[in-house]
mmCIF file of C-alpha atoms and ligand atoms in Angstrom:
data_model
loop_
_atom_site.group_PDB
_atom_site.id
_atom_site.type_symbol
_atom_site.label_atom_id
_atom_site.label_comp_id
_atom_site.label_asym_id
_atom_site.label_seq_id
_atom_site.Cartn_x
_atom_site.Cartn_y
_atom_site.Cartn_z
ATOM 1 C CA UNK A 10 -27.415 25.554 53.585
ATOM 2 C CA UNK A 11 -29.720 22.460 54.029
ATOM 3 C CA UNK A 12 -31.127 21.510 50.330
ATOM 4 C CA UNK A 13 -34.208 19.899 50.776
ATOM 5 C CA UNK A 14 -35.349 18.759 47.272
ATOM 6 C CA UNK A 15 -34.306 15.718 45.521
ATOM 7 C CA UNK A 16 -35.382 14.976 42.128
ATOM 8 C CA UNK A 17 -34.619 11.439 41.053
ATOM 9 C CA UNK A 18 -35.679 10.067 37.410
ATOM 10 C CA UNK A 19 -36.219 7.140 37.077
ATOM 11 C CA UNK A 20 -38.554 6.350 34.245
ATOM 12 C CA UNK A 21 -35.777 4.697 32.005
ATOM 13 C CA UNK A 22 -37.394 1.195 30.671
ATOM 14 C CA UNK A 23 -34.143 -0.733 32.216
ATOM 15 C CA UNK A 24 -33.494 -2.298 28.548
ATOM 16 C CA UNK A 25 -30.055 -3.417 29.190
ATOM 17 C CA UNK A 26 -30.990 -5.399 32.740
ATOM 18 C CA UNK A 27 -33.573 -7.570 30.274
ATOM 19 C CA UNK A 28 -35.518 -9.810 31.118
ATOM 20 C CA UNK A 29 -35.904 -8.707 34.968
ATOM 21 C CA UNK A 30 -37.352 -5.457 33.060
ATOM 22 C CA UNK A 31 -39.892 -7.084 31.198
ATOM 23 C CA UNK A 32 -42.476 -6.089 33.354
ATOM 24 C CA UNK A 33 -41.148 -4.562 36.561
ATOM 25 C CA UNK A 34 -39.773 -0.733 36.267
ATOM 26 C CA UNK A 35 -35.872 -0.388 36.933
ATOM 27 C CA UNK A 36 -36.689 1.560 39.664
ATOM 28 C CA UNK A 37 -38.153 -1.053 41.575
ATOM 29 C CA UNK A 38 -35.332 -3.767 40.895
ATOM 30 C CA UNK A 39 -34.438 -5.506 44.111
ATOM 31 C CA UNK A 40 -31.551 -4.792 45.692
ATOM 32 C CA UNK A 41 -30.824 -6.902 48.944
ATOM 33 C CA UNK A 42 -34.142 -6.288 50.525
ATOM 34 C CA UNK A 43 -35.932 -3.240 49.455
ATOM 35 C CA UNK A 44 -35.913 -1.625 45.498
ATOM 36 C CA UNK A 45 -32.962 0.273 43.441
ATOM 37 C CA UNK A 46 -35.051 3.344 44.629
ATOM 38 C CA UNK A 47 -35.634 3.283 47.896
ATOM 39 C CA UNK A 48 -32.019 3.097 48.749
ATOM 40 C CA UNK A 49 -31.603 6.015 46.449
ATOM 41 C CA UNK A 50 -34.134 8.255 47.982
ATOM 42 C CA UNK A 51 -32.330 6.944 51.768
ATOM 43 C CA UNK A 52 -29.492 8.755 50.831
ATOM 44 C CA UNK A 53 -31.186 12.064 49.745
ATOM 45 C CA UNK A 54 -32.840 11.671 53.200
ATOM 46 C CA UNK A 55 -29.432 11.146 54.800
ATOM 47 C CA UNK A 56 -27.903 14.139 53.019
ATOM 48 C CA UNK A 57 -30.907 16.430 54.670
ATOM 49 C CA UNK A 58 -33.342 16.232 52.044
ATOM 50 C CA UNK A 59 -37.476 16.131 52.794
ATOM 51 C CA UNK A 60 -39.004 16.264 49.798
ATOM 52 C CA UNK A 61 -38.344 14.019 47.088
ATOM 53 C CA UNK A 62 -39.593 13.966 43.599
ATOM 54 C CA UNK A 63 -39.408 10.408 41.478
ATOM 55 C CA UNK A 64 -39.929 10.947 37.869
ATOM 56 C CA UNK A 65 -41.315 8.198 36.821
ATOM 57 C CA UNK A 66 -43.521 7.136 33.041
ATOM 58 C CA UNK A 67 -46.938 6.758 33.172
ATOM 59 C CA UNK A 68 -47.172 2.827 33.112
ATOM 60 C CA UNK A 69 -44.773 2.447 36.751
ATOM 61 C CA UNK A 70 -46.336 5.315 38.967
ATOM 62 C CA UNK A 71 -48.983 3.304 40.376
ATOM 63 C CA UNK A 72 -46.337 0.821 41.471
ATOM 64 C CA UNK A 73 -43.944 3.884 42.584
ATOM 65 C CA UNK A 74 -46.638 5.538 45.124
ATOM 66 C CA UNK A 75 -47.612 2.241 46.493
ATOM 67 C CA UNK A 76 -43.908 1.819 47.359
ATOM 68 C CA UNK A 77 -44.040 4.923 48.941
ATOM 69 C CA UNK A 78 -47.416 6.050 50.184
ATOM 70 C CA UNK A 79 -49.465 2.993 50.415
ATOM 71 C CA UNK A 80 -52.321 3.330 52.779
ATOM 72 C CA UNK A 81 -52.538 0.121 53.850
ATOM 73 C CA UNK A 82 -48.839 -0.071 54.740
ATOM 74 C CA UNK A 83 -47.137 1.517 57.829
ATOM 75 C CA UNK A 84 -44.785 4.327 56.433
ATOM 76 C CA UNK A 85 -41.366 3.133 55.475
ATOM 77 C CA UNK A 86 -38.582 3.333 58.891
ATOM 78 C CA UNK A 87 -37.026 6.405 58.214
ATOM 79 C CA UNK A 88 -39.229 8.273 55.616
ATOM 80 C CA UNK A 89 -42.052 9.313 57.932
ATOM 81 C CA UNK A 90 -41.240 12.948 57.598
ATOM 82 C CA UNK A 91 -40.501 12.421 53.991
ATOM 83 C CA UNK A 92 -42.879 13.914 51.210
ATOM 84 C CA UNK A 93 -42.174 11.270 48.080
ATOM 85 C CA UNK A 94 -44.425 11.828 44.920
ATOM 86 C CA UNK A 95 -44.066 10.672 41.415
ATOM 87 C CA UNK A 96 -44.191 12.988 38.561
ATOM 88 C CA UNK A 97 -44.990 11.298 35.176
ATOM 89 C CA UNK A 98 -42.156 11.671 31.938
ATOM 90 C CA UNK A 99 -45.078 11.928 29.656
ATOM 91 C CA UNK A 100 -42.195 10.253 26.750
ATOM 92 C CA UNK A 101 -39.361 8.834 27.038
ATOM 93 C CA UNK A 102 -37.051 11.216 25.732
ATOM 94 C CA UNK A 103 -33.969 11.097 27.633
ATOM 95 C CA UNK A 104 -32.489 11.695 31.007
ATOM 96 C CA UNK A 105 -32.262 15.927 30.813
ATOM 97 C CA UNK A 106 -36.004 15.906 29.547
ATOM 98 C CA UNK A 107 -36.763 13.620 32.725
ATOM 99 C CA UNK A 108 -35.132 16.392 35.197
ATOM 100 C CA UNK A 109 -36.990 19.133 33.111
ATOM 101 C CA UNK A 110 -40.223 17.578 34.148
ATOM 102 C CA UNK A 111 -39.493 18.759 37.818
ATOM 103 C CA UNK A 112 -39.014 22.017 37.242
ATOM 104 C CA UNK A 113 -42.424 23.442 38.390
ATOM 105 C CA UNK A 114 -42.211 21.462 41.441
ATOM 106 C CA UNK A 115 -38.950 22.365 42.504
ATOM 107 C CA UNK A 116 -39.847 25.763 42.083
ATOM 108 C CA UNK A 117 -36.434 28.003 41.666
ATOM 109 C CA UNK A 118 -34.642 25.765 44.865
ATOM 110 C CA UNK A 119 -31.439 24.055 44.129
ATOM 111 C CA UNK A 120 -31.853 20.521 44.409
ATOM 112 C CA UNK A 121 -29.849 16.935 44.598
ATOM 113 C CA UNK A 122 -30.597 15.232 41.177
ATOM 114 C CA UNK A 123 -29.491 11.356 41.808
ATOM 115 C CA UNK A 124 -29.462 8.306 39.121
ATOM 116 C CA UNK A 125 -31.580 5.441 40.387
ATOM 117 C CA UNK A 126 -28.699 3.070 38.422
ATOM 118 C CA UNK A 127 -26.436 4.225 40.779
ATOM 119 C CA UNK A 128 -26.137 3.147 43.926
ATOM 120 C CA UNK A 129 -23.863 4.704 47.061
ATOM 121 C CA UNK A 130 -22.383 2.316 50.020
ATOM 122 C CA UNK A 131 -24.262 3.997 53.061
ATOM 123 C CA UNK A 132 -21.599 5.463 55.077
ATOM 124 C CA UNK A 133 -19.951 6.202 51.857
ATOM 125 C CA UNK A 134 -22.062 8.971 50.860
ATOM 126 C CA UNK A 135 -21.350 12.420 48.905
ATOM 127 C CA UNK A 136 -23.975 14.823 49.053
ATOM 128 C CA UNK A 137 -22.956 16.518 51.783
ATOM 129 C CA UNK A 138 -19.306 17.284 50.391
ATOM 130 C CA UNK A 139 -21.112 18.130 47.070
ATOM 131 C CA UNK A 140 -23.249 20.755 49.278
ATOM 132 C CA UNK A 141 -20.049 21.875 50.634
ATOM 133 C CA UNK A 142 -18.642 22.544 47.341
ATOM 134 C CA UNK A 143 -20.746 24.384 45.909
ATOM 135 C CA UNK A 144 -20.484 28.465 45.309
ATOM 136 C CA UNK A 145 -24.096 29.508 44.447
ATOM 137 C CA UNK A 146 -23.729 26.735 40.967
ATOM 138 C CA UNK A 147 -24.249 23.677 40.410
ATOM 139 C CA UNK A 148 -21.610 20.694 41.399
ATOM 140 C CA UNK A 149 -21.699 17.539 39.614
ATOM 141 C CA UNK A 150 -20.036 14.084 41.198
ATOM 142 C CA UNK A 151 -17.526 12.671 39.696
ATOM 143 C CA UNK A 152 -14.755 10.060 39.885
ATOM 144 C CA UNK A 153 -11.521 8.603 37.501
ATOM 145 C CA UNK A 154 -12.763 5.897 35.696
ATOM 146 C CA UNK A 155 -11.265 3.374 33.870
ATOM 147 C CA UNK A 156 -11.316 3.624 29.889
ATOM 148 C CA UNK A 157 -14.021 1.265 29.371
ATOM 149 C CA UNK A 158 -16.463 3.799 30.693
ATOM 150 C CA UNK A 159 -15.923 6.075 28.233
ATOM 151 C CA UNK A 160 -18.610 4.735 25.836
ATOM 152 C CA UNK A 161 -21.039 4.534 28.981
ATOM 153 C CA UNK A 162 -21.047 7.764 31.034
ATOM 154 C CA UNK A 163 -20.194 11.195 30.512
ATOM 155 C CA UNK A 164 -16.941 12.656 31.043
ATOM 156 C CA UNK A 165 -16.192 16.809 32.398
ATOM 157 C CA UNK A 166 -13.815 18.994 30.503
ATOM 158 C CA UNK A 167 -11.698 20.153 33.829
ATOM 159 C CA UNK A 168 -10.987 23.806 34.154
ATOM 160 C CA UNK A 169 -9.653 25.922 37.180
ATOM 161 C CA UNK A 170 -7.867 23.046 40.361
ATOM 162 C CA UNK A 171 -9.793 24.515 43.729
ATOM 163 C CA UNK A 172 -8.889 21.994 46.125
ATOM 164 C CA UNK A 173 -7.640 18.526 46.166
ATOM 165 C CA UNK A 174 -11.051 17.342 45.484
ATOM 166 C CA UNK A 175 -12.924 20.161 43.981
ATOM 167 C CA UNK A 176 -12.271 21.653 40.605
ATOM 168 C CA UNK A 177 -14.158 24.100 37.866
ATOM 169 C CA UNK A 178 -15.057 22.187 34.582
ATOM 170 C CA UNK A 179 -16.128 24.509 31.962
ATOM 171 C CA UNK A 180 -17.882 21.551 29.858
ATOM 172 C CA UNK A 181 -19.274 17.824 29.758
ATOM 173 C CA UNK A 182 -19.412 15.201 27.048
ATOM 174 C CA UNK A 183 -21.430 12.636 26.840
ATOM 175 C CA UNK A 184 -20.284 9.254 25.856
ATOM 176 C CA UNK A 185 -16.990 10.389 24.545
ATOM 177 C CA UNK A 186 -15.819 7.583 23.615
ATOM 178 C CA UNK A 187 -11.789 7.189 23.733
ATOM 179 C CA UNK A 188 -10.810 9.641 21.247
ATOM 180 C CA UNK A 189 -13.156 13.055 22.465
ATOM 181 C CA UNK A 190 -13.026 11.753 25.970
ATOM 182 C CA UNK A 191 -11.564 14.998 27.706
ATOM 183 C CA UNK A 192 -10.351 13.473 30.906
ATOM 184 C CA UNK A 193 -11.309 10.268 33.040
ATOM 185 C CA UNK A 194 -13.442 11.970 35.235
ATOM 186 C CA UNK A 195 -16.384 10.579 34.899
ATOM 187 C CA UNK A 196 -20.020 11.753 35.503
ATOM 188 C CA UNK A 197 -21.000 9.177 38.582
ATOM 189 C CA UNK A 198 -25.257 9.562 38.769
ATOM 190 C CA UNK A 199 -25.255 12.584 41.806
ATOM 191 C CA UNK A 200 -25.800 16.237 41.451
ATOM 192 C CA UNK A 201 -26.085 18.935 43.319
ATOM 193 C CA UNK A 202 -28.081 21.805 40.686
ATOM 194 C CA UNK A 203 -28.965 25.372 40.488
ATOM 195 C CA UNK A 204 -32.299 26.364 39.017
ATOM 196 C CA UNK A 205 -30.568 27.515 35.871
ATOM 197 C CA UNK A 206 -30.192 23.624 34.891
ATOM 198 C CA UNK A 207 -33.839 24.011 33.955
ATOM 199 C CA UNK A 208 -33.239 26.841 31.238
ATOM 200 C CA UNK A 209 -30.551 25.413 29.731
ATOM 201 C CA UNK A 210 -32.408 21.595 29.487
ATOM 202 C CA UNK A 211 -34.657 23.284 27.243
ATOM 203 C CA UNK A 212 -32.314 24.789 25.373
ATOM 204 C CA UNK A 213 -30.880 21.699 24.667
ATOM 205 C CA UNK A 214 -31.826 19.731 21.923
ATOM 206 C CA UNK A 215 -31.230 15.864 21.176
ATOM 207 C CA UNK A 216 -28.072 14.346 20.742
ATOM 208 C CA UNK A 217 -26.436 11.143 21.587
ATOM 209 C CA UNK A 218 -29.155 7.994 21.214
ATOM 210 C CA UNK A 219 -31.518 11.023 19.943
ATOM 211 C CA UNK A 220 -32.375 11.557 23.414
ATOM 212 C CA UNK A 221 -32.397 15.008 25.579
ATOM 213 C CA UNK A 222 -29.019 14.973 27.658
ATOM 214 C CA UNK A 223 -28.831 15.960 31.071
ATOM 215 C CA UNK A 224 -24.836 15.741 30.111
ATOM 216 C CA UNK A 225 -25.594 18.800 27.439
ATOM 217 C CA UNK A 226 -27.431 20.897 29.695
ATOM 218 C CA UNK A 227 -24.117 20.156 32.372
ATOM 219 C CA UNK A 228 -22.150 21.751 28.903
ATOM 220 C CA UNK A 229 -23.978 24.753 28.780
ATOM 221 C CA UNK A 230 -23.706 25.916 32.470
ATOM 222 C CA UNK A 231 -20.295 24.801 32.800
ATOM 223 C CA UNK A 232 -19.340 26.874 30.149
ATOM 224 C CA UNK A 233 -21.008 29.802 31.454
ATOM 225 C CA UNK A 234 -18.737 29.188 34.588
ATOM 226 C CA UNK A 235 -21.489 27.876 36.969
ATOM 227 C CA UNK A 236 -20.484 24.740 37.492
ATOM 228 C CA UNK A 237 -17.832 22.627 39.766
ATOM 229 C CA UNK A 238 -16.825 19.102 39.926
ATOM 230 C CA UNK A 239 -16.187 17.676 43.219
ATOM 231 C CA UNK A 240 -14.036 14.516 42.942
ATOM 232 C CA UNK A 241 -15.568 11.446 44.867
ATOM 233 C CA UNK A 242 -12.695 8.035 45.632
ATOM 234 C CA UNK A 243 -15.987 6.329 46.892
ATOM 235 C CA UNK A 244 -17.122 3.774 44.217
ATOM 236 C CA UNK A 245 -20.904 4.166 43.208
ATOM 237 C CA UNK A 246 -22.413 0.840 42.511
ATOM 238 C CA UNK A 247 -24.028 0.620 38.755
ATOM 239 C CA UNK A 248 -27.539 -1.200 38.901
ATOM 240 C CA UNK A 249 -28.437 -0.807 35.792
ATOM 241 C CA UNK A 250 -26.184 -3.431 33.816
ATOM 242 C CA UNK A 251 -26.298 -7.422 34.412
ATOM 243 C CA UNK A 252 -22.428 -8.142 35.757
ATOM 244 C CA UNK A 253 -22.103 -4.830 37.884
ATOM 245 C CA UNK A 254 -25.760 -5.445 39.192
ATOM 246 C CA UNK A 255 -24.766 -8.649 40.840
ATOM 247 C CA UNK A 256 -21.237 -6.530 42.133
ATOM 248 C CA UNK A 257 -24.268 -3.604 43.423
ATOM 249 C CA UNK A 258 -26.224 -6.985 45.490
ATOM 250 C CA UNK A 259 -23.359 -7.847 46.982
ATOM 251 C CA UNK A 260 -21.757 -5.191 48.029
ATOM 252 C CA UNK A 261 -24.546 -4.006 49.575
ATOM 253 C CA UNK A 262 -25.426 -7.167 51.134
ATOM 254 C CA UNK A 263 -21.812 -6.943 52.693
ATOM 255 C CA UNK A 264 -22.772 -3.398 53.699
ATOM 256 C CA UNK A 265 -25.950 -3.682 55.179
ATOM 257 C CA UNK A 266 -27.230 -1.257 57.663
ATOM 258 C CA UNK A 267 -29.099 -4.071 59.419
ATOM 259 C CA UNK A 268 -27.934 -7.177 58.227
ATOM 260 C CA UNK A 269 -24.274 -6.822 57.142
ATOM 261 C CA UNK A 270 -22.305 -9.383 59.711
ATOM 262 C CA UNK A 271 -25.459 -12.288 58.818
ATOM 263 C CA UNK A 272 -25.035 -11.484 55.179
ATOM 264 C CA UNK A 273 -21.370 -11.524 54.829
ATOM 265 C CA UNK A 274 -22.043 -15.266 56.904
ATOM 266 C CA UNK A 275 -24.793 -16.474 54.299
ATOM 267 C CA UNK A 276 -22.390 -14.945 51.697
ATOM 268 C CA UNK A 277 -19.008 -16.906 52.873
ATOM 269 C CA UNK A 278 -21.019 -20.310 53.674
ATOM 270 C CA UNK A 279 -22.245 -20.567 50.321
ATOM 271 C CA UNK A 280 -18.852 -19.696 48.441
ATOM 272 C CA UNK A 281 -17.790 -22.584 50.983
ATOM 273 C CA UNK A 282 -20.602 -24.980 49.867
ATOM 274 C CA UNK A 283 -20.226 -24.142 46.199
ATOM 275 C CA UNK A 284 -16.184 -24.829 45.912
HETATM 276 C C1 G1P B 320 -26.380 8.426 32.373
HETATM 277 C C2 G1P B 320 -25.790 9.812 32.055
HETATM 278 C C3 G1P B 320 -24.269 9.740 32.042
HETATM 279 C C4 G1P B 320 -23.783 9.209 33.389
HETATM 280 C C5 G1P B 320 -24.423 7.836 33.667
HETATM 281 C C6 G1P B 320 -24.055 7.357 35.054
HETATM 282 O O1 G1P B 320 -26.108 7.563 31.305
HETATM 283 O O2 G1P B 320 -26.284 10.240 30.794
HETATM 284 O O3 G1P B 320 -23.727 11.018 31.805
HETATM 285 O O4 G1P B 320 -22.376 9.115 33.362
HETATM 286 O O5 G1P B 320 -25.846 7.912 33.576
HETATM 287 O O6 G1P B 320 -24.676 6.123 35.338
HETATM 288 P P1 G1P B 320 -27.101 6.319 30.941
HETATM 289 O O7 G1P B 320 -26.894 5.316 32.023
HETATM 290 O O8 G1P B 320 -28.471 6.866 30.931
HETATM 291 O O9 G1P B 320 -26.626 5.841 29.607
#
């Protein structure tokens, strides 16, 4: 089954990649040569979806659709069968609040939630195995991380081994921290989620950073069984903090559709010129 929606939030204010965020939403960050986002919503396109749904706050949409849908622009190679609109967080209140604002729009479909921080190495996508997954639930990404994440992403509580890479979890914690943390697998920015993510977002009230959770509302299906992990060895780049940003530009540089071979050149001349 082909899932066609793709809900990606992305109205976070970018506070810890200061001062590029000063005025220019995260979402629009540079990355090589087009914006954090676009390369996100490339690989919902790649995984088969065609319409895509950027949540965005109300001070970056204009700058979103232009992006996009500007009418003075030819469409963006490889989006021209695309549908991209913006739908406005009306406050920030955290990243399971954000999803809940698609819920009208995505209308009962499952749908391919990814984090604009996090960025995948094209050819090194998951979707697709997350699709494969799945058994009428939801499936959330994730990989072993080191400890250090802990305090920075949310971790699964494993439950029932299905295959080498795909597992039951029957909860999620977010920011464990080293003592609650109950495993190393790590939530990694990609999901794959059933309509019932909606019910239990609102049923979720804030938690850690007084925010709504998207982790939480992970908890609640898991424990009612409806969720699976599926266990990724591809690294996703993390865009959203200073020294793994500048990791994210050039690995992607390196790994350039287009440009790859003349960026890895640029790349080794200057390490050359600088030593
Ligand atoms: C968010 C999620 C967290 C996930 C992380 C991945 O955290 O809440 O569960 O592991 O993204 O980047 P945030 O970056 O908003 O703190």
């Amino acid at each position: 089954m082909t899932i066609e929606v793709a809900v990606i939030p992305a109205a976070g204010r970018g506070t810890r990649m200061r001062p590029i965020t000063r005025a220019l939403p995260k979402s629009l960050v540079p990355v090589v040569d087009r914006p954090a986002v676009q390369w996100v919503v490339e690989e919902a396109v790649r995984a088969g979806a065609t319409e895509v749904y950027i949540i965005v706050d109300a001070e970056s949409q204009e700058l979103v659709e232009r992006h996009f849908n500007s009418a003075e622009e030819e469409p963006l190679p490889g989006l021209e069968d695309v549908t991209v609109q913006t739908l406005i967080q009306p406050a920030p209140r955290g990243l399971g609040h954000a999803v809940g604002v698609a819920e009208e729009a995505v209308g009962g479909r499952p749908f391919y939630c990814l984090l604009v921080d996090n960025l995948a190495i094209p050819g090194e996508d998951v979707l697709a195995d997350m699709a494969e997954a799945r058994n009428g639930g939801s499936v959330v990404c994730v990989r072993d991380l080191p400890e250090e994440y802990l305090d920075r992403y949310g971790f699964v509580v494993p439950g029932l081994v299905r295959t080498d890479a795909v597992l039951e979890i029957s909860g999620a914690i977010e920011k464990p921290g080293i003592k609650n943390a109950p495993s190393k697998l790590g939530l990694v920015g990609r999901y794959l989620f059933s309509a019932e993510i909606f019910d239990a977002i609102s049923e979720s009230a804030p938690s850690v950073g007084g925010e709504v959770q998207l982790t939480d509302a992970i908890d609640k299906v898991a424990g009612e069984g409806l969720c699976r992990a599926f266990i990724t060895e591809y690294e996703l780049l993390d865009v959203g903090l200073p020294e793994s940003y500048l990791q994210a530009l050039t690995r992607l540089a390196l790994a350039h559709p287009d440009h790859g071979a003349r960026n890895t050149q640029i790349i080794e001349d200057s390490l050359t010129e600088n030593r």
